[in-house]
Short mmCIF file of C-alpha atoms and ligand atoms in Angstrom, two decimals:
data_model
loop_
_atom_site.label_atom_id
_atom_site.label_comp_id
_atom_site.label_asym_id
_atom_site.label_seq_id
_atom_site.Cartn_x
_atom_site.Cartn_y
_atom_site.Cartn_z
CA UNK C 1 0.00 0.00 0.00
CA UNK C 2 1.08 3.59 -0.78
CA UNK C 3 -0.83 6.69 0.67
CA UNK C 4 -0.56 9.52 -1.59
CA UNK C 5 -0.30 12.99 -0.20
CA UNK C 6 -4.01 14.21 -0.25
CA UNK C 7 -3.98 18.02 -0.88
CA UNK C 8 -7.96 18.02 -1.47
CA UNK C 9 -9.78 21.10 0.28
CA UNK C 10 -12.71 18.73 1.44
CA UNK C 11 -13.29 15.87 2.69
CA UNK C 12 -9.44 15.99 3.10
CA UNK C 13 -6.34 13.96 4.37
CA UNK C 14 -7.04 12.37 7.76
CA UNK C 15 -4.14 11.47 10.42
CA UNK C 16 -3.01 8.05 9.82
CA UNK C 17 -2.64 7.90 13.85
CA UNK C 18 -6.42 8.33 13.61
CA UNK C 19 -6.98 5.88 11.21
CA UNK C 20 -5.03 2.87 12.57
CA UNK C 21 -7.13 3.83 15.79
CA UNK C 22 -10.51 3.28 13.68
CA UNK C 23 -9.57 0.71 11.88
CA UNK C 24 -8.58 -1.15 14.92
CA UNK C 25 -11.75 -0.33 16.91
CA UNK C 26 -13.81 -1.13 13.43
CA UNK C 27 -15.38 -4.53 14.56
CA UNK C 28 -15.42 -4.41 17.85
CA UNK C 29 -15.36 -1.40 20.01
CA UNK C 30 -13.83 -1.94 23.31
CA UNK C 31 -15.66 -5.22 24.72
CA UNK C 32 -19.31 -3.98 23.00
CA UNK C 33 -19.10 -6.85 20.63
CA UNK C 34 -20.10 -4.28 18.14
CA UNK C 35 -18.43 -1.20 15.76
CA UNK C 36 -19.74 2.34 16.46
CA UNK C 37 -21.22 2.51 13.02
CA UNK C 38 -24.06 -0.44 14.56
CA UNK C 39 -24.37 1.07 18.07
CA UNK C 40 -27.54 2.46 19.49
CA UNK C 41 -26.96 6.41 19.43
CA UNK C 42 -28.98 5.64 22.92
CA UNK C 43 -26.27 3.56 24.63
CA UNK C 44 -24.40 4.27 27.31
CA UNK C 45 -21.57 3.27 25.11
CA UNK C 46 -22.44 5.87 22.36
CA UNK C 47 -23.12 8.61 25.10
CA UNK C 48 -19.38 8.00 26.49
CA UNK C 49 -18.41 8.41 22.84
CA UNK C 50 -20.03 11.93 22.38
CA UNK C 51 -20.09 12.79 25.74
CA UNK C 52 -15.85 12.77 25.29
CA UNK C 53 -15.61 13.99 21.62
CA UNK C 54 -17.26 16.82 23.36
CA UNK C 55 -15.39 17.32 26.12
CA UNK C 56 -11.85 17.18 24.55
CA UNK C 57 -13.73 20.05 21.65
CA UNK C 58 -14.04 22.27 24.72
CA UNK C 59 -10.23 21.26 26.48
CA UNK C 60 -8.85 21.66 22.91
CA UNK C 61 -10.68 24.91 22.21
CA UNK C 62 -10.66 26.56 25.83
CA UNK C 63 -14.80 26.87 25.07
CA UNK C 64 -16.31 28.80 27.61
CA UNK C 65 -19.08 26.82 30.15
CA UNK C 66 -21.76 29.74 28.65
CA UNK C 67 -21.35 28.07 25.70
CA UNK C 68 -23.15 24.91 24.06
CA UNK C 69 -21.67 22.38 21.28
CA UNK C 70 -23.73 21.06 19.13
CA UNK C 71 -23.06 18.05 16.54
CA UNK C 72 -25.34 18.84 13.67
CA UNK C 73 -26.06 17.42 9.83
CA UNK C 74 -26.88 19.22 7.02
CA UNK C 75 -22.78 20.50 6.48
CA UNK C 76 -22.17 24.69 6.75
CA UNK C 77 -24.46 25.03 3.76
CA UNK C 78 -27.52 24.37 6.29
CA UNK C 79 -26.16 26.74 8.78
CA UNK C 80 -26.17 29.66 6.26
CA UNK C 81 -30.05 29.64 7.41
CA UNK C 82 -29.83 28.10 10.48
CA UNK C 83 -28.07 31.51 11.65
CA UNK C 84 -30.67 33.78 10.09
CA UNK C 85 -34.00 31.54 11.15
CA UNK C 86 -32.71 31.93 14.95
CA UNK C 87 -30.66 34.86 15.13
CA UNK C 88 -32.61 37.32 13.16
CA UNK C 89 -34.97 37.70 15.52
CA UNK C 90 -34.75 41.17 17.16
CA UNK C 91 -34.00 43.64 14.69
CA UNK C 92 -34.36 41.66 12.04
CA UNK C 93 -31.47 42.22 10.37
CA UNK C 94 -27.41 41.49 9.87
CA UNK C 95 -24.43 42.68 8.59
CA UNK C 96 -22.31 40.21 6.49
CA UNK C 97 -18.68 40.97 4.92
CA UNK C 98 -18.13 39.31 1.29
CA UNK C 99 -14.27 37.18 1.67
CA UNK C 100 -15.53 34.63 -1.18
CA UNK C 101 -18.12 32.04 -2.50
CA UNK C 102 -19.27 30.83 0.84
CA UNK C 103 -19.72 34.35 2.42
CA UNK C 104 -21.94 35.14 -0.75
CA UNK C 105 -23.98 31.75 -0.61
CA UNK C 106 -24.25 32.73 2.97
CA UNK C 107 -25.72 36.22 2.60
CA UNK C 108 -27.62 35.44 -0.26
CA UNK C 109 -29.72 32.44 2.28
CA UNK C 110 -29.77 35.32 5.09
CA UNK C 111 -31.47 37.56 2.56
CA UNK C 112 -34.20 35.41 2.35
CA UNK C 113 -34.82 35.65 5.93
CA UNK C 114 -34.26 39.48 6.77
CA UNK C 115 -32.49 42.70 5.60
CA UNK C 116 -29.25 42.14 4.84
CA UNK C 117 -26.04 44.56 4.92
CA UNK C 118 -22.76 44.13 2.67
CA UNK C 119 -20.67 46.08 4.93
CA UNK C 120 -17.40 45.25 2.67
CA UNK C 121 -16.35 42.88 -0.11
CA UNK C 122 -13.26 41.71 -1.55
CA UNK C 123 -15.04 40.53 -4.92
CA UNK C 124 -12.91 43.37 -6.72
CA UNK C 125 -10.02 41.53 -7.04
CA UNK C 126 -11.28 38.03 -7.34
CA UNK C 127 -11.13 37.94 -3.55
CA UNK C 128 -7.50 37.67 -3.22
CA UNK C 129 -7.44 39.78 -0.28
CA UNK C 130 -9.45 40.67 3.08
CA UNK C 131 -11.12 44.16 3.33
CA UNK C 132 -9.10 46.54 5.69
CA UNK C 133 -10.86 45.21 8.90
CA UNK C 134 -10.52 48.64 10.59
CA UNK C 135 -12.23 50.52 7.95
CA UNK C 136 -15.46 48.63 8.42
CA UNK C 137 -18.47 50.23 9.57
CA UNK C 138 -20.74 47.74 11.48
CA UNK C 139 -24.64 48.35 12.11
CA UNK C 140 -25.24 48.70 16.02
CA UNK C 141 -28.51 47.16 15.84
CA UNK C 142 -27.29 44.62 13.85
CA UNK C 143 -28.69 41.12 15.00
CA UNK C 144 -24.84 39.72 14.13
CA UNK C 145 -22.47 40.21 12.21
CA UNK C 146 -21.43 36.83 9.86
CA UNK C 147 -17.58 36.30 8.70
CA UNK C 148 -15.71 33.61 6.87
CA UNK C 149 -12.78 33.53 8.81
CA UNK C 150 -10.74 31.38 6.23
CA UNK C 151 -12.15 31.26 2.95
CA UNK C 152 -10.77 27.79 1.01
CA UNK C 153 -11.31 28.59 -2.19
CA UNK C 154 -9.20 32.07 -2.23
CA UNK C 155 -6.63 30.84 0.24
CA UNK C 156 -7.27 34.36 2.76
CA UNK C 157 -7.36 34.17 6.20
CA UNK C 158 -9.07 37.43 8.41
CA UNK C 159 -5.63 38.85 9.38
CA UNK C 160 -7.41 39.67 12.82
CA UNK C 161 -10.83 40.30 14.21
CA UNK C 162 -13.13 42.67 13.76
CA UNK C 163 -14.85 44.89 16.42
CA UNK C 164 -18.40 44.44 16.56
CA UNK C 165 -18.90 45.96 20.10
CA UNK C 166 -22.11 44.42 21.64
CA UNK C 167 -23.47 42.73 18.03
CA UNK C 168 -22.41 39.01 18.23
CA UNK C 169 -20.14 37.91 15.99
CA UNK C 170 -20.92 34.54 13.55
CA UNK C 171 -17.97 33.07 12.00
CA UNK C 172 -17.76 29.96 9.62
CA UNK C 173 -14.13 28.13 10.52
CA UNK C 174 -15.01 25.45 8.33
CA UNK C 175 -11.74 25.27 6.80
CA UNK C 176 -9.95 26.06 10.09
CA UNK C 177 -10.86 24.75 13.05
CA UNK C 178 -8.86 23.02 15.04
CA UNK C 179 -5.99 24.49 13.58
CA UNK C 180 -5.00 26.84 15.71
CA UNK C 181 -6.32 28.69 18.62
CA UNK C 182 -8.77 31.11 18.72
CA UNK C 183 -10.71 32.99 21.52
CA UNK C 184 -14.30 31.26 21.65
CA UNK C 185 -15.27 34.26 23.77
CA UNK C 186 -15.20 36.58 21.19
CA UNK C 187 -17.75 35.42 19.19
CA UNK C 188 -21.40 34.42 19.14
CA UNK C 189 -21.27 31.50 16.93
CA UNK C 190 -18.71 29.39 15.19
CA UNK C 191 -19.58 26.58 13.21
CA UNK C 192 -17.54 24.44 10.69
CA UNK C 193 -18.33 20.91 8.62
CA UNK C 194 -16.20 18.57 9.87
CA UNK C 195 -14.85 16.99 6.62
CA UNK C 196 -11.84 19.61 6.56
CA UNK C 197 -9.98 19.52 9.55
CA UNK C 198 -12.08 17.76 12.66
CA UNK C 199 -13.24 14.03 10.99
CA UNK C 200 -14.80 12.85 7.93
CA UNK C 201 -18.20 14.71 5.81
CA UNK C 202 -21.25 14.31 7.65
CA UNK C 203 -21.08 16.17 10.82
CA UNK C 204 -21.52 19.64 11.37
CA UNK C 205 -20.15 21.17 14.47
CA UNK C 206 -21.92 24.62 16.15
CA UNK C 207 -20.47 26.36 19.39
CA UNK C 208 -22.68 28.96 20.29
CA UNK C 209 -23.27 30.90 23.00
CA UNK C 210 -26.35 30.52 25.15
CA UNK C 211 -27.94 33.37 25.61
CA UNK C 212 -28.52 33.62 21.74
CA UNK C 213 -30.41 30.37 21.97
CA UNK C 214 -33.85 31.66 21.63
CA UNK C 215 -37.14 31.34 19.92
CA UNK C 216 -36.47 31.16 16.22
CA UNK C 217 -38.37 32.85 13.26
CA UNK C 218 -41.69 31.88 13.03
CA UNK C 219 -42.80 28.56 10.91
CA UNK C 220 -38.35 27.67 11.01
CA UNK C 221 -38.60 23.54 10.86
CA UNK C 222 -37.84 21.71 13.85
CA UNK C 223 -34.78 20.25 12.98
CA UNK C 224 -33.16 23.91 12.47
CA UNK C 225 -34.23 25.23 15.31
CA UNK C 226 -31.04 25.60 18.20
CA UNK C 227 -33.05 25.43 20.65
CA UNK C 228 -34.29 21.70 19.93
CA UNK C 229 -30.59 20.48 19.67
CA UNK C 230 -29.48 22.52 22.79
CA UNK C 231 -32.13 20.81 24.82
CA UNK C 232 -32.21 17.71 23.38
CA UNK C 233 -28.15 17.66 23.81
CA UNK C 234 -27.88 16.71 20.27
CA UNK C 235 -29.57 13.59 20.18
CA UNK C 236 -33.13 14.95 19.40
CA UNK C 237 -32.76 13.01 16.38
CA UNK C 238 -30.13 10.22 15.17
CA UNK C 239 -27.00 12.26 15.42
CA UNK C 240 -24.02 11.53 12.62
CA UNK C 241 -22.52 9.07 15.04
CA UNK C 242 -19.88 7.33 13.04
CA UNK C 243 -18.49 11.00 12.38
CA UNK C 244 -18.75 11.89 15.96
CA UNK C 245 -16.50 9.19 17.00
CA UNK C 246 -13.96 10.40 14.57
CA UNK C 247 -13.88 14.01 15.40
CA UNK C 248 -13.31 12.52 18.82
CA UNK C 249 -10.26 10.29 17.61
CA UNK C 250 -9.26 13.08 16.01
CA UNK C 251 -8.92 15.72 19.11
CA UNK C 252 -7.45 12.87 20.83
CA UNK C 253 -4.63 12.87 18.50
CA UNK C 254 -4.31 16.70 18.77
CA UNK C 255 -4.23 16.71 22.72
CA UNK C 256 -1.82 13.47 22.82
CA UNK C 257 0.28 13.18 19.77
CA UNK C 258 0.39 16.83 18.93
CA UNK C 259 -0.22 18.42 22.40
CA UNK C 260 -2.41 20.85 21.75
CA UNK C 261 -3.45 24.05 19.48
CA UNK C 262 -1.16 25.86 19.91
CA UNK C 263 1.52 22.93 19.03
CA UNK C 264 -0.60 22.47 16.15
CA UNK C 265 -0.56 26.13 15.04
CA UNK C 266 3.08 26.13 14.97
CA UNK C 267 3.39 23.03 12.75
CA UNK C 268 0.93 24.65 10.44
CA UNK C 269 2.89 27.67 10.41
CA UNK C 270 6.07 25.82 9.62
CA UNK C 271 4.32 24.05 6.96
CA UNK C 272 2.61 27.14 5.33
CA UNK C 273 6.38 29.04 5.58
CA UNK C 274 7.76 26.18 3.39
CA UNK C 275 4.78 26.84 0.77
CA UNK C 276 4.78 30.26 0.66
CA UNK C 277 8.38 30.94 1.08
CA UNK C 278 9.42 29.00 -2.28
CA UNK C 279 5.99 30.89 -4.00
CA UNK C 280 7.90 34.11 -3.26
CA UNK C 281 11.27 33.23 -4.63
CA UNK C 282 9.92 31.40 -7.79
CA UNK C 283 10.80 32.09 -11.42
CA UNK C 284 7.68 29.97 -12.24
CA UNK C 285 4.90 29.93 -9.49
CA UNK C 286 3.36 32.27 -7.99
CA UNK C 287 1.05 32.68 -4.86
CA UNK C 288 -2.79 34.98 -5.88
CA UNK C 289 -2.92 35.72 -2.37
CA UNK C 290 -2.03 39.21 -0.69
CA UNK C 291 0.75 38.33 2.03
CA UNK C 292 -1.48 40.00 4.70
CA UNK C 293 -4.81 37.97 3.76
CA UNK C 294 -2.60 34.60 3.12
CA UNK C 295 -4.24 31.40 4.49
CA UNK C 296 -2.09 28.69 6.57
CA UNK C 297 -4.78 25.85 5.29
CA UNK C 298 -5.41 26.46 1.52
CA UNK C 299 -2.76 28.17 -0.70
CA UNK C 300 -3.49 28.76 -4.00
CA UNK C 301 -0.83 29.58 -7.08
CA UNK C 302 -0.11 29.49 -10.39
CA UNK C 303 2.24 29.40 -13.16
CA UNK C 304 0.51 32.56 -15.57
CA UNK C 305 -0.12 29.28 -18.40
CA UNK C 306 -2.97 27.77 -18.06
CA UNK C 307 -1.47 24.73 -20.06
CA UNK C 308 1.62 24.67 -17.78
CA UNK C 309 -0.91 24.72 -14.97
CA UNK C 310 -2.66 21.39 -16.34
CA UNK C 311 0.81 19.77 -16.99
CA UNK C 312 1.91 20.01 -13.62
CA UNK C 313 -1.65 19.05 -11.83
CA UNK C 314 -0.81 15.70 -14.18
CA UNK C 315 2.27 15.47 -13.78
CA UNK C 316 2.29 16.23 -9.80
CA UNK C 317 -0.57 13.24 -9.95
CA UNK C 318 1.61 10.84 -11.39
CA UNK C 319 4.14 11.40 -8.32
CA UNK C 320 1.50 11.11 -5.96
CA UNK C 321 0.61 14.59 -4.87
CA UNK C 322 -3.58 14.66 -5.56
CA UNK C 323 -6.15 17.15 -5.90
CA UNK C 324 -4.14 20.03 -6.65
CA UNK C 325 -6.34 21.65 -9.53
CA UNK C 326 -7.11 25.02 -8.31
CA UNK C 327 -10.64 26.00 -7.95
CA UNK C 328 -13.05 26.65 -11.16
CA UNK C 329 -13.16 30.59 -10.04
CA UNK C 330 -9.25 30.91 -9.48
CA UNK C 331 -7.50 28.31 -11.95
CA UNK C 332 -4.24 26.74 -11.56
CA UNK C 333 -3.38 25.20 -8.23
CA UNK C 334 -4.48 25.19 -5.14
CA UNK C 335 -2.33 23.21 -1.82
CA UNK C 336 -4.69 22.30 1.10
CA UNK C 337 -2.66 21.75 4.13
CA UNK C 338 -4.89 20.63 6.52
CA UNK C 339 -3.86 19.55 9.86
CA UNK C 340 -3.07 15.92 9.19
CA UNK C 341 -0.73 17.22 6.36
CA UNK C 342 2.67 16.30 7.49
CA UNK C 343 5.71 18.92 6.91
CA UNK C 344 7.53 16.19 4.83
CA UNK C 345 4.51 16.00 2.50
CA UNK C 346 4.73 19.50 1.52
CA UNK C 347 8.49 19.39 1.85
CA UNK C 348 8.08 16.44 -0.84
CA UNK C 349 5.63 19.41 -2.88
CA UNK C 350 8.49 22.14 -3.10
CA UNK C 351 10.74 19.61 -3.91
CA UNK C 352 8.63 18.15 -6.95
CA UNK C 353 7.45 22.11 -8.05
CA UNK C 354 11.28 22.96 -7.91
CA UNK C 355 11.86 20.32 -10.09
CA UNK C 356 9.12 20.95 -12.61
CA UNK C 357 10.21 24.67 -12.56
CA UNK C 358 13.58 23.56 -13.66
CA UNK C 359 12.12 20.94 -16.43
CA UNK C 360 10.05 23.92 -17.85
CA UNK C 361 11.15 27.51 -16.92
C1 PLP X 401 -16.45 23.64 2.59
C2 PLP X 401 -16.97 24.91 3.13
C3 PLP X 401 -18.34 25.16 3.24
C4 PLP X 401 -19.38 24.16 2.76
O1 PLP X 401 -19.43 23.12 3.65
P1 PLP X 401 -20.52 21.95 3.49
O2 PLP X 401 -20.29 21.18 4.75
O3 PLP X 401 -20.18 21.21 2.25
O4 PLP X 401 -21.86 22.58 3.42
C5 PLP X 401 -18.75 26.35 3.77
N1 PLP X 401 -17.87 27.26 4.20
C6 PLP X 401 -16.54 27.07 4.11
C7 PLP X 401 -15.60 28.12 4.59
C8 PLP X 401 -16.05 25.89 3.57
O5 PLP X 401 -14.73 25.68 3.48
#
C-alpha cells in the first residue's frame, strides 16, 4: 500500500494515527461486541463516545461553560439559514462581509430571511485579499455580524478580528478549526463541517453561545431550530454518530500526539512558511494571495499558463501529490494543508514544483 499525499480542500487527508485507531476499533469497540457505526446512538456506550468527543472540543478549544456544542447534519451550507431563522430575531437584520463564494452563498440564504447589509467585499479583485478590517463600519442594531474567517477557495485568512462591540459575531471556521487557537469568547457562533480539519463529511459542528439560543423565526422547521438540539443535547434526532466518534479520535490525537493548538498552530505555520516561502522566490509559481490575507490551510498559485498549470496538476498526480487543480473561479493550483498534512509531505511538494520549474522555466 502507498498513501498519496491528499492536498484536497474537502473531505481531506485524515491522520493516519487516527486511522489505525478506527480501523482497529472497526469490529469491535472496546468489549461492545459491536463497531460504532451499529451502536444504538442511545447507549451508554455511544453517550461516552459523544459525551468525550465533546469534552476534549471544549479542552482543545478553551470553550467557555456559557457556551453549548452542538453536533449537527446538514454540512455549513444548512447553517447559512440556520443563523438567520434563529438569530434574526430582534431587529431583524445582519451585517455580512463578502471574503468569497461561501460568504456570498451565505448572505444570499440570510437575505431570504431578513435585511441584509454588505458592509465590505473583496469581490474586486477576485477575492485575493481581506477588506481593511478597521475601515469597516458595522450596524449597532445589527442582529450579528457573519464572517468567513478562512475562505478555502481564495486561500485568505481574516488577518485579525473585527470589532463588533455588543453585536455578536458569527464566523464559519469550516476550513480552520482546530488548527490553531482562537478565543471562543469573542464570538457568538462558530460553526464548521467537519470533513476539513475535525473528521470525515457528515457532521456539522456549532459552538454557540447561550444566551442567543432563543425562539427562532416563526414557521423555522424543527430540525433547524437551536433550541431543539441545545435541549435535546444533540440527540433529538439520530445524530451523525460514526463522524462523531472520529472528530473525537481526532482531538485525541491533537491533545496526545500533537499536544495541543497551539503545538498544532506552529506546525501549520512551519508548513505554510515552506509553501509560501518558495511561492515568493519562484521564477515559475506564484502565490494569488495578498501576504497580509494569506491562508495557513489552503494556498493557492499558479504558473501565468494555463497549459503549464494542467501539466503540472498531471504530472504532480503521477508522483502522488492529488487534488491540486485550483478551484473553477481561481485556476491553476491550489495546496490544502490541513492539519493531518505532514511537513515532509509538503516538503516532498516544493521539492517536486522545484523540479518541474527547472524541467520547464
Ligand atoms: C467547505 C466549506 C463550506 C461548505 O461546507 P458543506 O459542509 O459542504 O456545506 C462552507 N464554508 C466554508 C468556509 C467551507 O470551506
Amino acid at each position: 500500500m502507498s498513501r498519496v499525499y491528499n492536498f484536497s480542500a474537502g473531505p481531506s487527508m485524515m491522520p493516519e494515527w487516527v486511522l489505525k485507531k478506527a480501523s482497529n476499533e472497526m469490529l469491535e469497540y472496546g468489549a461492545t461486541g459491536q463497531s460504532v457505526m451499529e451502536m444504538s446512538h442511545r447507549s451508554k456506550e455511544y453517550e461516552a463516545i459523544i459525551r468525550s468527543c465533546e469534552s476534549l472540543l471544549r479542552e482543545l478549544m478553551n470553550i467557555p461553560d456559557n457556551y453549548k456544542v452542538l453536533f449537527l447534519q446538514g454540512g455549513a451550507s444548512s447553517q447559512f439559514a440556520m443563523i438567520p431563522l434563529n438569530l434574526m430575531t430582534k431587529n431583524h437584520k445582519a451585517d455580512y462581509v463578502t471574503t468569497g463564494q461561501w460568504s456570498k452563498k451565505a448572505m444570499a440564504e440570510a437575505k431570504r430571511y431578513g435585511t441584509v447589509n454588505e458592509v465590505a467585499s473583496s469581490a474586486d479583485k477576485t477575492f485575493s485579499y481581506i477588506p481593511d478590517v478597521d475601515a469597516m463600519k458595522f450596524d449597532p442594531e445589527a442582529d450579528y455580524v457573519h464572517i468567513t474567517l478562512n475562505n478555502t477557495i481564495y486561500g485568505t485568512k481574516w488577518p485579525k478580528l473585527p470589532e463588533t462591540g455588543n453585536v455578536p459575531l458569527v464566523a464559519d471556521i469550516s476550513s480552520m478549526a482546530l488548527s490553531e487557537p482562537l478565543d471562543v469568547s469573542k464570538f457568538g457562533v462558530l460553526y464548521a463541517g467537519a470533513q476539513k480539519n475535525m473528521g470525515p463529511a457528515g457532521l456539522t459542528v456549532v459552538i454557540i453561545r447561550e444566551d442567543l439560543i432563543g425562539e427562532p423565526q416563526e414557521g423555522t422547521p424543527t430540525m433547524f431550530q437551536y433550541k431543539i438540539h441545545a435541549d435535546n443535547g444533540s440527540m433529538y434526532n439520530t445524530p451523525p454518530t460514526y463522524s462523531i466518534y472520529m472528530c473525537g479520535l481526532v482531538c485525541q490525537w491533537l491533545k496526545e500526539e500533537i499536544g495541543g493548538l497551539e503545538n498544532m498552530k506552529k506546525i501549520n505555520e512551519e508548513k505554510a512558511a515552506i509553501l509560501y516561502d518558495f511561492l515568493d522566490h519562484s521564477k515559475l509559481f506564484k502565490g494569488t494571495v495578498e501576504p497580509g490575507s494569506r491562508s495557513l490551510m489552503n494556498v493557492p498559485f499558479v504558473t501565468g499558463d494555463e497549459e503549464l498549470d494542467k501539466k503540472f496538476v498531471a504530472e504532480s498526480k503521477a508522483a502522488g501529490f492529488v487534488n491540486l487543480k485550483g478551484h473553477r473561479t481561481v485556476g491553476g493550483m491550489r495546496a490544502s494543508i490541513y492539519n493531518a498534512m505532514p511537513v515532509e509531505g509538503v516538503k516532498a511538494l516544493v521539492a517536486f514544483m522545484k523540479k518541474f520549474e527547472e524541467e520547464n522555466a
